[in-house]
Amino acid sequence: MSVHSEIKKVTTETLRKMKFDKEKITMLTAYDFTTAKMVDAGGVDAILIGDSAANVMAGFETTLPITLDQMIYHAQSVVRGVDRALVIADLPFGTYQSNPEKALESAVRMMKEGGAHGVKIEGGKEISKSIKKIINAGIPVMGHLGLTPQSIYKFGTYKVRAKEEAEAEKLIADAQLLEELGCFSIVLEKIPADLAKRVSESITIPTIGIGAGPDCDGQVLVYHDMVGMNQGFSPKFLRRYLDLYTEITGAVAQYVKDVKAVEFPNEKESY
Ligand code: KIV
């Protein structure tokens, strides 16, 4: 039962209360106005302008090429479509890792020009100074641990992370550090379900899982995957709620057929 569905505007504080009340948090990605409107109308609590836009919107193999200007453009489009959900935007690769001043500058641009309600950044201890600097400026920060796609060339693979105890211990320590630094939430990507449970129980801020089992405080999926627009991407954790790839290619094929046969437009569809 949702006790927070009546809330008119979801805030970081709402998410904190949802964890406290044991109500699961829902998040989906969106990158454009029309999708954001539908996702918000469907009732998600948070919308993520993920740098997965590099993959699903631009066709890049990794998330690394997308720029801050491009992410800001996506954020502006999404924010115009949202009434209720909390809108969080990824800071892309290279815009926060080098030094805290640059990180703050990037986060400020995302808030001021993009209109996001907070930013998400990948990593733990190694970026702690950047996180602190952004939070000290009054900008909500969502952390991201486990499989962090901006580090794909370091990992060399998109396989499940932290299966070994040493990496699991570091992940728990990083999660606790992110809470201490003031992050309002943490995405846990592609880690064993029992580890995600341990992390979620060891901190008071909500965890949002993707491929991290049912015991996270919430779940996130990439919109295009969840509505089945992506045929080539089928990880175990993904549940497809629609098969839009088939629906859309079928509709396009029918349109092509109708136009070729001069069956579209008909009399009613003409002036
Ligand atoms: O970029 C993204 O879409 C993400 C989610 C997978 C959490 O970071």
PDB file of C-alpha atoms and ligand atoms in Angstrom:
ATOM      1  CA  MET A   1       0.000   0.000   0.000  1.00  0.00           C
ATOM      2  CA  SER A   2       1.327   3.425  -0.934  1.00  0.00           C
ATOM      3  CA  VAL A   3       1.040   6.003   1.818  1.00  0.00           C
ATOM      4  CA  HIS A   4       2.961   8.606  -0.148  1.00  0.00           C
ATOM      5  CA  SER A   5       1.111   8.481  -3.499  1.00  0.00           C
ATOM      6  CA  GLU A   6      -0.968  11.556  -2.539  1.00  0.00           C
ATOM      7  CA  ILE A   7       2.170  13.679  -2.269  1.00  0.00           C
ATOM      8  CA  LYS A   8       2.052  16.485  -4.839  1.00  0.00           C
ATOM      9  CA  LYS A   9       5.828  16.956  -5.186  1.00  0.00           C
ATOM     10  CA  VAL A  10       8.285  14.252  -4.221  1.00  0.00           C
ATOM     11  CA  THR A  11      11.395  15.525  -2.454  1.00  0.00           C
ATOM     12  CA  THR A  12      14.531  13.905  -1.088  1.00  0.00           C
ATOM     13  CA  GLU A  13      12.805  14.020   2.299  1.00  0.00           C
ATOM     14  CA  THR A  14       9.858  12.033   0.863  1.00  0.00           C
ATOM     15  CA  LEU A  15      12.265   9.279  -0.208  1.00  0.00           C
ATOM     16  CA  ARG A  16      13.821   9.227   3.266  1.00  0.00           C
ATOM     17  CA  LYS A  17      10.351   8.868   4.830  1.00  0.00           C
ATOM     18  CA  MET A  18       9.457   6.112   2.368  1.00  0.00           C
ATOM     19  CA  LYS A  19      12.447   4.080   3.555  1.00  0.00           C
ATOM     20  CA  PHE A  20      11.441   4.742   7.154  1.00  0.00           C
ATOM     21  CA  ASP A  21       7.848   3.638   6.396  1.00  0.00           C
ATOM     22  CA  LYS A  22       9.099   0.614   4.413  1.00  0.00           C
ATOM     23  CA  GLU A  23       7.347   1.775   1.233  1.00  0.00           C
ATOM     24  CA  LYS A  24       9.341   0.848  -1.875  1.00  0.00           C
ATOM     25  CA  ILE A  25      10.615   3.722  -4.012  1.00  0.00           C
ATOM     26  CA  THR A  26      10.135   3.634  -7.798  1.00  0.00           C
ATOM     27  CA  MET A  27      12.444   5.281 -10.302  1.00  0.00           C
ATOM     28  CA  LEU A  28      12.701   5.126 -14.102  1.00  0.00           C
ATOM     29  CA  THR A  29      14.891   6.964 -16.555  1.00  0.00           C
ATOM     30  CA  ALA A  30      13.595   9.543 -19.026  1.00  0.00           C
ATOM     31  CA  TYR A  31      15.473  11.760 -21.440  1.00  0.00           C
ATOM     32  CA  ASP A  32      12.753  13.759 -23.210  1.00  0.00           C
ATOM     33  CA  PHE A  33       9.571  15.758 -22.502  1.00  0.00           C
ATOM     34  CA  THR A  34       6.976  13.305 -23.870  1.00  0.00           C
ATOM     35  CA  THR A  35       8.403  10.265 -22.087  1.00  0.00           C
ATOM     36  CA  ALA A  36       8.869  12.209 -18.857  1.00  0.00           C
ATOM     37  CA  LYS A  37       5.167  13.199 -18.959  1.00  0.00           C
ATOM     38  CA  MET A  38       4.087   9.550 -19.315  1.00  0.00           C
ATOM     39  CA  VAL A  39       6.494   8.260 -16.678  1.00  0.00           C
ATOM     40  CA  ASP A  40       5.377  10.954 -14.233  1.00  0.00           C
ATOM     41  CA  ALA A  41       1.690  10.268 -14.989  1.00  0.00           C
ATOM     42  CA  GLY A  42       2.345   6.572 -14.305  1.00  0.00           C
ATOM     43  CA  GLY A  43       3.253   7.536 -10.751  1.00  0.00           C
ATOM     44  CA  VAL A  44       6.982   6.929 -10.326  1.00  0.00           C
ATOM     45  CA  ASP A  45       8.528   8.664  -7.332  1.00  0.00           C
ATOM     46  CA  ALA A  46      11.735   9.712  -9.080  1.00  0.00           C
ATOM     47  CA  ILE A  47      12.900  10.198 -12.644  1.00  0.00           C
ATOM     48  CA  LEU A  48      16.552   9.775 -13.557  1.00  0.00           C
ATOM     49  CA  ILE A  49      18.048  11.562 -16.524  1.00  0.00           C
ATOM     50  CA  GLY A  50      20.655   8.841 -16.783  1.00  0.00           C
ATOM     51  CA  ASP A  51      23.817   9.104 -18.810  1.00  0.00           C
ATOM     52  CA  SER A  52      22.433   5.879 -20.320  1.00  0.00           C
ATOM     53  CA  ALA A  53      21.070   8.493 -22.752  1.00  0.00           C
ATOM     54  CA  ALA A  54      24.440   7.962 -24.435  1.00  0.00           C
ATOM     55  CA  ASN A  55      23.367   4.361 -25.169  1.00  0.00           C
ATOM     56  CA  VAL A  56      19.637   4.503 -25.767  1.00  0.00           C
ATOM     57  CA  MET A  57      19.275   7.972 -27.268  1.00  0.00           C
ATOM     58  CA  ALA A  58      22.572   8.382 -29.111  1.00  0.00           C
ATOM     59  CA  GLY A  59      23.613   4.771 -29.855  1.00  0.00           C
ATOM     60  CA  PHE A  60      27.030   4.879 -28.195  1.00  0.00           C
ATOM     61  CA  GLU A  61      28.421   1.622 -26.799  1.00  0.00           C
ATOM     62  CA  THR A  62      29.322   3.164 -23.430  1.00  0.00           C
ATOM     63  CA  THR A  63      28.111   6.122 -21.381  1.00  0.00           C
ATOM     64  CA  LEU A  64      31.463   7.898 -21.630  1.00  0.00           C
ATOM     65  CA  PRO A  65      30.958  10.132 -24.700  1.00  0.00           C
ATOM     66  CA  ILE A  66      27.910  12.106 -23.528  1.00  0.00           C
ATOM     67  CA  THR A  67      28.725  15.719 -22.587  1.00  0.00           C
ATOM     68  CA  LEU A  68      27.439  17.963 -19.824  1.00  0.00           C
ATOM     69  CA  ASP A  69      25.764  20.223 -22.417  1.00  0.00           C
ATOM     70  CA  GLN A  70      23.933  17.213 -23.881  1.00  0.00           C
ATOM     71  CA  MET A  71      22.854  16.029 -20.412  1.00  0.00           C
ATOM     72  CA  ILE A  72      21.604  19.539 -19.617  1.00  0.00           C
ATOM     73  CA  TYR A  73      19.521  19.531 -22.824  1.00  0.00           C
ATOM     74  CA  HIS A  74      17.944  16.189 -21.789  1.00  0.00           C
ATOM     75  CA  ALA A  75      17.315  17.512 -18.268  1.00  0.00           C
ATOM     76  CA  GLN A  76      15.590  20.665 -19.549  1.00  0.00           C
ATOM     77  CA  SER A  77      13.281  18.536 -21.709  1.00  0.00           C
ATOM     78  CA  VAL A  78      12.422  16.142 -18.861  1.00  0.00           C
ATOM     79  CA  VAL A  79      11.822  18.837 -16.235  1.00  0.00           C
ATOM     80  CA  ARG A  80       9.230  20.514 -18.506  1.00  0.00           C
ATOM     81  CA  GLY A  81       7.233  17.254 -18.530  1.00  0.00           C
ATOM     82  CA  VAL A  82       7.220  16.499 -14.802  1.00  0.00           C
ATOM     83  CA  ASP A  83       4.727  17.614 -12.137  1.00  0.00           C
ATOM     84  CA  ARG A  84       5.252  15.187  -9.259  1.00  0.00           C
ATOM     85  CA  ALA A  85       8.423  13.117  -9.418  1.00  0.00           C
ATOM     86  CA  LEU A  86      11.803  14.085  -8.008  1.00  0.00           C
ATOM     87  CA  VAL A  87      14.096  14.691 -11.005  1.00  0.00           C
ATOM     88  CA  ILE A  88      17.716  13.588 -10.660  1.00  0.00           C
ATOM     89  CA  ALA A  89      20.331  13.985 -13.397  1.00  0.00           C
ATOM     90  CA  ASP A  90      23.589  12.129 -13.900  1.00  0.00           C
ATOM     91  CA  LEU A  91      26.765  14.176 -14.068  1.00  0.00           C
ATOM     92  CA  PRO A  92      28.559  12.634 -17.045  1.00  0.00           C
ATOM     93  CA  PHE A  93      32.043  11.131 -17.171  1.00  0.00           C
ATOM     94  CA  GLY A  94      34.840  13.673 -16.738  1.00  0.00           C
ATOM     95  CA  THR A  95      32.734  16.422 -15.184  1.00  0.00           C
ATOM     96  CA  TYR A  96      33.346  15.703 -11.475  1.00  0.00           C
ATOM     97  CA  GLN A  97      36.262  13.278 -11.007  1.00  0.00           C
ATOM     98  CA  SER A  98      39.227  15.632 -11.498  1.00  0.00           C
ATOM     99  CA  ASN A  99      38.643  18.095  -8.651  1.00  0.00           C
ATOM    100  CA  PRO A 100      35.891  19.296  -6.292  1.00  0.00           C
ATOM    101  CA  GLU A 101      35.713  22.791  -7.874  1.00  0.00           C
ATOM    102  CA  LYS A 102      34.989  21.328 -11.309  1.00  0.00           C
ATOM    103  CA  ALA A 103      32.472  18.930  -9.742  1.00  0.00           C
ATOM    104  CA  LEU A 104      30.622  21.808  -8.097  1.00  0.00           C
ATOM    105  CA  GLU A 105      30.671  23.842 -11.313  1.00  0.00           C
ATOM    106  CA  SER A 106      29.152  20.892 -13.222  1.00  0.00           C
ATOM    107  CA  ALA A 107      26.496  20.283 -10.561  1.00  0.00           C
ATOM    108  CA  VAL A 108      25.574  23.976 -10.451  1.00  0.00           C
ATOM    109  CA  ARG A 109      25.148  24.020 -14.252  1.00  0.00           C
ATOM    110  CA  MET A 110      22.925  20.933 -14.064  1.00  0.00           C
ATOM    111  CA  MET A 111      20.726  22.565 -11.415  1.00  0.00           C
ATOM    112  CA  LYS A 112      20.688  26.111 -12.870  1.00  0.00           C
ATOM    113  CA  GLU A 113      20.493  25.362 -16.604  1.00  0.00           C
ATOM    114  CA  GLY A 114      19.057  21.832 -16.545  1.00  0.00           C
ATOM    115  CA  GLY A 115      16.530  22.471 -13.781  1.00  0.00           C
ATOM    116  CA  ALA A 116      17.209  19.120 -12.077  1.00  0.00           C
ATOM    117  CA  HIS A 117      16.378  18.668  -8.395  1.00  0.00           C
ATOM    118  CA  GLY A 118      19.639  16.871  -7.654  1.00  0.00           C
ATOM    119  CA  VAL A 119      22.563  15.082  -9.273  1.00  0.00           C
ATOM    120  CA  LYS A 120      23.844  11.512  -9.320  1.00  0.00           C
ATOM    121  CA  ILE A 121      27.537  10.675  -9.429  1.00  0.00           C
ATOM    122  CA  GLU A 122      29.377   7.360  -9.569  1.00  0.00           C
ATOM    123  CA  GLY A 123      31.930   6.235  -6.991  1.00  0.00           C
ATOM    124  CA  GLY A 124      32.811   6.159  -3.293  1.00  0.00           C
ATOM    125  CA  LYS A 125      35.827   7.273  -1.260  1.00  0.00           C
ATOM    126  CA  GLU A 126      37.821   8.365  -4.319  1.00  0.00           C
ATOM    127  CA  ILE A 127      35.321  11.149  -5.108  1.00  0.00           C
ATOM    128  CA  SER A 128      34.383  12.025  -1.516  1.00  0.00           C
ATOM    129  CA  LYS A 129      35.761  15.591  -1.713  1.00  0.00           C
ATOM    130  CA  SER A 130      33.687  16.303  -4.825  1.00  0.00           C
ATOM    131  CA  ILE A 131      30.564  14.914  -3.153  1.00  0.00           C
ATOM    132  CA  LYS A 132      31.129  17.047  -0.039  1.00  0.00           C
ATOM    133  CA  LYS A 133      31.725  20.194  -2.096  1.00  0.00           C
ATOM    134  CA  ILE A 134      28.481  19.707  -4.063  1.00  0.00           C
ATOM    135  CA  ILE A 135      26.416  18.922  -0.957  1.00  0.00           C
ATOM    136  CA  ASN A 136      27.883  21.937   0.890  1.00  0.00           C
ATOM    137  CA  ALA A 137      26.498  24.109  -1.909  1.00  0.00           C
ATOM    138  CA  GLY A 138      22.996  22.832  -1.122  1.00  0.00           C
ATOM    139  CA  ILE A 139      22.720  20.415  -4.034  1.00  0.00           C
ATOM    140  CA  PRO A 140      21.250  16.969  -3.253  1.00  0.00           C
ATOM    141  CA  VAL A 141      23.551  14.125  -4.315  1.00  0.00           C
ATOM    142  CA  MET A 142      22.568  10.544  -5.118  1.00  0.00           C
ATOM    143  CA  GLY A 143      25.505   8.116  -5.005  1.00  0.00           C
ATOM    144  CA  HIS A 144      26.029   5.149  -7.329  1.00  0.00           C
ATOM    145  CA  LEU A 145      28.007   2.047  -6.290  1.00  0.00           C
ATOM    146  CA  GLY A 146      28.570  -1.481  -7.613  1.00  0.00           C
ATOM    147  CA  LEU A 147      28.701  -1.585 -11.386  1.00  0.00           C
ATOM    148  CA  THR A 148      29.490   2.002 -12.280  1.00  0.00           C
ATOM    149  CA  PRO A 149      29.328   2.154 -16.097  1.00  0.00           C
ATOM    150  CA  GLN A 150      31.583   5.228 -16.350  1.00  0.00           C
ATOM    151  CA  SER A 151      34.404   2.926 -15.126  1.00  0.00           C
ATOM    152  CA  ILE A 152      33.751   0.212 -17.711  1.00  0.00           C
ATOM    153  CA  TYR A 153      37.276   0.369 -19.089  1.00  0.00           C
ATOM    154  CA  LYS A 154      38.639  -0.200 -15.573  1.00  0.00           C
ATOM    155  CA  PHE A 155      36.306  -3.182 -14.955  1.00  0.00           C
ATOM    156  CA  GLY A 156      36.567  -4.518 -18.524  1.00  0.00           C
ATOM    157  CA  THR A 157      33.137  -6.181 -18.214  1.00  0.00           C
ATOM    158  CA  TYR A 158      29.504  -5.442 -17.307  1.00  0.00           C
ATOM    159  CA  LYS A 159      29.345  -8.562 -15.082  1.00  0.00           C
ATOM    160  CA  VAL A 160      28.010  -8.560 -11.497  1.00  0.00           C
ATOM    161  CA  ARG A 161      30.319  -6.643  -9.098  1.00  0.00           C
ATOM    162  CA  ALA A 162      31.390  -7.314  -5.504  1.00  0.00           C
ATOM    163  CA  LYS A 163      30.968 -11.085  -5.473  1.00  0.00           C
ATOM    164  CA  GLU A 164      34.251 -11.329  -3.536  1.00  0.00           C
ATOM    165  CA  GLU A 165      34.219 -10.338   0.150  1.00  0.00           C
ATOM    166  CA  ALA A 166      36.998  -7.706  -0.220  1.00  0.00           C
ATOM    167  CA  GLU A 167      35.040  -5.754  -2.858  1.00  0.00           C
ATOM    168  CA  ALA A 168      31.824  -6.274  -0.868  1.00  0.00           C
ATOM    169  CA  GLU A 169      33.452  -4.825   2.280  1.00  0.00           C
ATOM    170  CA  LYS A 170      34.696  -1.800   0.322  1.00  0.00           C
ATOM    171  CA  LEU A 171      31.226  -1.291  -1.105  1.00  0.00           C
ATOM    172  CA  ILE A 172      29.640  -1.337   2.365  1.00  0.00           C
ATOM    173  CA  ALA A 173      32.278   1.106   3.645  1.00  0.00           C
ATOM    174  CA  ASP A 174      31.671   3.369   0.622  1.00  0.00           C
ATOM    175  CA  ALA A 175      27.902   3.293   1.202  1.00  0.00           C
ATOM    176  CA  GLN A 176      28.395   4.286   4.853  1.00  0.00           C
ATOM    177  CA  LEU A 177      30.772   7.064   3.787  1.00  0.00           C
ATOM    178  CA  LEU A 178      28.252   8.393   1.231  1.00  0.00           C
ATOM    179  CA  GLU A 179      25.650   8.543   3.991  1.00  0.00           C
ATOM    180  CA  GLU A 180      28.096  10.377   6.300  1.00  0.00           C
ATOM    181  CA  LEU A 181      28.915  12.860   3.529  1.00  0.00           C
ATOM    182  CA  GLY A 182      25.216  13.678   3.223  1.00  0.00           C
ATOM    183  CA  CYS A 183      24.072  11.841   0.076  1.00  0.00           C
ATOM    184  CA  PHE A 184      20.279  11.468   0.139  1.00  0.00           C
ATOM    185  CA  SER A 185      20.203   8.075  -1.606  1.00  0.00           C
ATOM    186  CA  ILE A 186      22.438   5.519  -3.357  1.00  0.00           C
ATOM    187  CA  VAL A 187      21.925   3.516  -6.546  1.00  0.00           C
ATOM    188  CA  LEU A 188      23.260  -0.046  -6.219  1.00  0.00           C
ATOM    189  CA  GLU A 189      23.886  -1.550  -9.635  1.00  0.00           C
ATOM    190  CA  LYS A 190      24.412  -5.223 -10.438  1.00  0.00           C
ATOM    191  CA  ILE A 191      25.586  -6.633  -7.114  1.00  0.00           C
ATOM    192  CA  PRO A 192      24.487  -9.834  -5.300  1.00  0.00           C
ATOM    193  CA  ALA A 193      21.068  -9.524  -3.659  1.00  0.00           C
ATOM    194  CA  ASP A 194      22.370 -10.495  -0.209  1.00  0.00           C
ATOM    195  CA  LEU A 195      25.027  -7.766  -0.360  1.00  0.00           C
ATOM    196  CA  ALA A 196      22.412  -5.175  -1.403  1.00  0.00           C
ATOM    197  CA  LYS A 197      20.355  -6.276   1.611  1.00  0.00           C
ATOM    198  CA  ARG A 198      23.358  -5.851   3.935  1.00  0.00           C
ATOM    199  CA  VAL A 199      24.059  -2.386   2.507  1.00  0.00           C
ATOM    200  CA  SER A 200      20.410  -1.312   2.734  1.00  0.00           C
ATOM    201  CA  GLU A 201      20.234  -2.432   6.365  1.00  0.00           C
ATOM    202  CA  SER A 202      23.507  -0.722   7.292  1.00  0.00           C
ATOM    203  CA  ILE A 203      22.482   2.823   6.266  1.00  0.00           C
ATOM    204  CA  THR A 204      19.476   5.059   6.914  1.00  0.00           C
ATOM    205  CA  ILE A 205      19.348   6.642   3.440  1.00  0.00           C
ATOM    206  CA  PRO A 206      17.407   4.755   0.750  1.00  0.00           C
ATOM    207  CA  THR A 207      19.120   2.402  -1.698  1.00  0.00           C
ATOM    208  CA  ILE A 208      17.719   2.130  -5.221  1.00  0.00           C
ATOM    209  CA  GLY A 209      18.652  -1.114  -6.936  1.00  0.00           C
ATOM    210  CA  ILE A 210      19.118  -2.175 -10.531  1.00  0.00           C
ATOM    211  CA  GLY A 211      20.100  -5.826 -10.723  1.00  0.00           C
ATOM    212  CA  ALA A 212      20.557  -5.785  -6.944  1.00  0.00           C
ATOM    213  CA  GLY A 213      17.632  -7.920  -5.760  1.00  0.00           C
ATOM    214  CA  PRO A 214      14.372  -7.204  -3.913  1.00  0.00           C
ATOM    215  CA  ASP A 215      15.728  -5.899  -0.605  1.00  0.00           C
ATOM    216  CA  CYS A 216      16.833  -2.476  -1.837  1.00  0.00           C
ATOM    217  CA  ASP A 217      14.581   0.362  -0.675  1.00  0.00           C
ATOM    218  CA  GLY A 218      13.570   1.010  -4.271  1.00  0.00           C
ATOM    219  CA  GLN A 219      14.105  -0.063  -7.855  1.00  0.00           C
ATOM    220  CA  VAL A 220      15.205   1.697 -11.037  1.00  0.00           C
ATOM    221  CA  LEU A 221      15.156   0.552 -14.663  1.00  0.00           C
ATOM    222  CA  VAL A 222      16.064   2.201 -17.932  1.00  0.00           C
ATOM    223  CA  TYR A 223      12.728   3.177 -19.521  1.00  0.00           C
ATOM    224  CA  HIS A 224      13.623   1.916 -23.016  1.00  0.00           C
ATOM    225  CA  ASP A 225      14.511  -1.518 -21.590  1.00  0.00           C
ATOM    226  CA  MET A 226      11.427  -1.746 -19.390  1.00  0.00           C
ATOM    227  CA  VAL A 227       9.004  -1.004 -22.261  1.00  0.00           C
ATOM    228  CA  GLY A 228      10.846  -3.389 -24.578  1.00  0.00           C
ATOM    229  CA  MET A 229      12.230  -0.941 -27.131  1.00  0.00           C
ATOM    230  CA  ASN A 230      15.655  -2.583 -26.866  1.00  0.00           C
ATOM    231  CA  GLN A 231      15.705  -6.057 -28.353  1.00  0.00           C
ATOM    232  CA  GLY A 232      19.437  -6.623 -28.039  1.00  0.00           C
ATOM    233  CA  PHE A 233      19.706  -6.060 -24.269  1.00  0.00           C
ATOM    234  CA  SER A 234      18.422  -8.884 -22.052  1.00  0.00           C
ATOM    235  CA  PRO A 235      20.179  -9.018 -18.692  1.00  0.00           C
ATOM    236  CA  LYS A 236      18.698 -11.370 -16.084  1.00  0.00           C
ATOM    237  CA  PHE A 237      17.509  -8.462 -13.901  1.00  0.00           C
ATOM    238  CA  LEU A 238      15.398  -6.854 -16.627  1.00  0.00           C
ATOM    239  CA  ARG A 239      11.618  -7.294 -16.644  1.00  0.00           C
ATOM    240  CA  ARG A 240      10.017  -6.111 -19.884  1.00  0.00           C
ATOM    241  CA  TYR A 241       6.504  -4.765 -19.295  1.00  0.00           C
ATOM    242  CA  LEU A 242       5.809  -4.207 -22.998  1.00  0.00           C
ATOM    243  CA  ASP A 243       7.211  -5.307 -26.333  1.00  0.00           C
ATOM    244  CA  LEU A 244       7.272  -1.871 -27.942  1.00  0.00           C
ATOM    245  CA  TYR A 245       9.950  -2.833 -30.450  1.00  0.00           C
ATOM    246  CA  THR A 246       7.528  -5.286 -32.073  1.00  0.00           C
ATOM    247  CA  GLU A 247       4.542  -2.923 -31.659  1.00  0.00           C
ATOM    248  CA  ILE A 248       6.326   0.044 -33.198  1.00  0.00           C
ATOM    249  CA  THR A 249       8.023  -1.760 -36.093  1.00  0.00           C
ATOM    250  CA  GLY A 250       4.641  -3.399 -36.817  1.00  0.00           C
ATOM    251  CA  ALA A 251       2.865  -0.035 -36.847  1.00  0.00           C
ATOM    252  CA  VAL A 252       5.541   1.485 -39.088  1.00  0.00           C
ATOM    253  CA  ALA A 253       5.287  -1.461 -41.499  1.00  0.00           C
ATOM    254  CA  GLN A 254       1.485  -1.057 -41.635  1.00  0.00           C
ATOM    255  CA  TYR A 255       1.854   2.705 -42.312  1.00  0.00           C
ATOM    256  CA  VAL A 256       4.311   1.994 -45.148  1.00  0.00           C
ATOM    257  CA  LYS A 257       1.861  -0.538 -46.607  1.00  0.00           C
ATOM    258  CA  ASP A 258      -1.100   1.855 -46.345  1.00  0.00           C
ATOM    259  CA  VAL A 259       0.715   4.756 -48.006  1.00  0.00           C
ATOM    260  CA  LYS A 260       2.060   2.573 -50.826  1.00  0.00           C
ATOM    261  CA  ALA A 261      -1.459   1.197 -51.442  1.00  0.00           C
ATOM    262  CA  VAL A 262      -2.942   4.732 -51.333  1.00  0.00           C
ATOM    263  CA  GLU A 263      -5.099   3.639 -48.378  1.00  0.00           C
ATOM    264  CA  PHE A 264      -3.740   6.441 -46.232  1.00  0.00           C
ATOM    265  CA  PRO A 265      -4.932   9.139 -46.054  1.00  0.00           C
ATOM    266  CA  ASN A 266      -8.571   8.292 -46.799  1.00  0.00           C
ATOM    267  CA  GLU A 267     -11.432  10.721 -47.422  1.00  0.00           C
ATOM    268  CA  LYS A 268     -12.082  11.335 -43.707  1.00  0.00           C
ATOM    269  CA  GLU A 269      -8.413  12.084 -43.185  1.00  0.00           C
ATOM    270  CA  SER A 270      -8.326  14.660 -46.008  1.00  0.00           C
ATOM    271  CA  TYR A 271      -9.497  18.321 -46.209  1.00  0.00           C
TER     272      TYR A 271
HETATM  273  O1  KIV B   1      22.403   6.033 -16.497  1.00  0.00           O
HETATM  274  C1  KIV B   1      21.506   5.334 -15.980  1.00  0.00           C
HETATM  275  O2  KIV B   1      20.452   5.071 -16.570  1.00  0.00           O
HETATM  276  C2  KIV B   1      21.737   4.829 -14.637  1.00  0.00           C
HETATM  277  C3  KIV B   1      20.787   3.803 -14.111  1.00  0.00           C
HETATM  278  C4  KIV B   1      21.046   2.502 -14.760  1.00  0.00           C
HETATM  279  C5  KIV B   1      20.826   3.709 -12.644  1.00  0.00           C
HETATM  280  O3  KIV B   1      22.668   5.207 -13.997  1.00  0.00           O
END
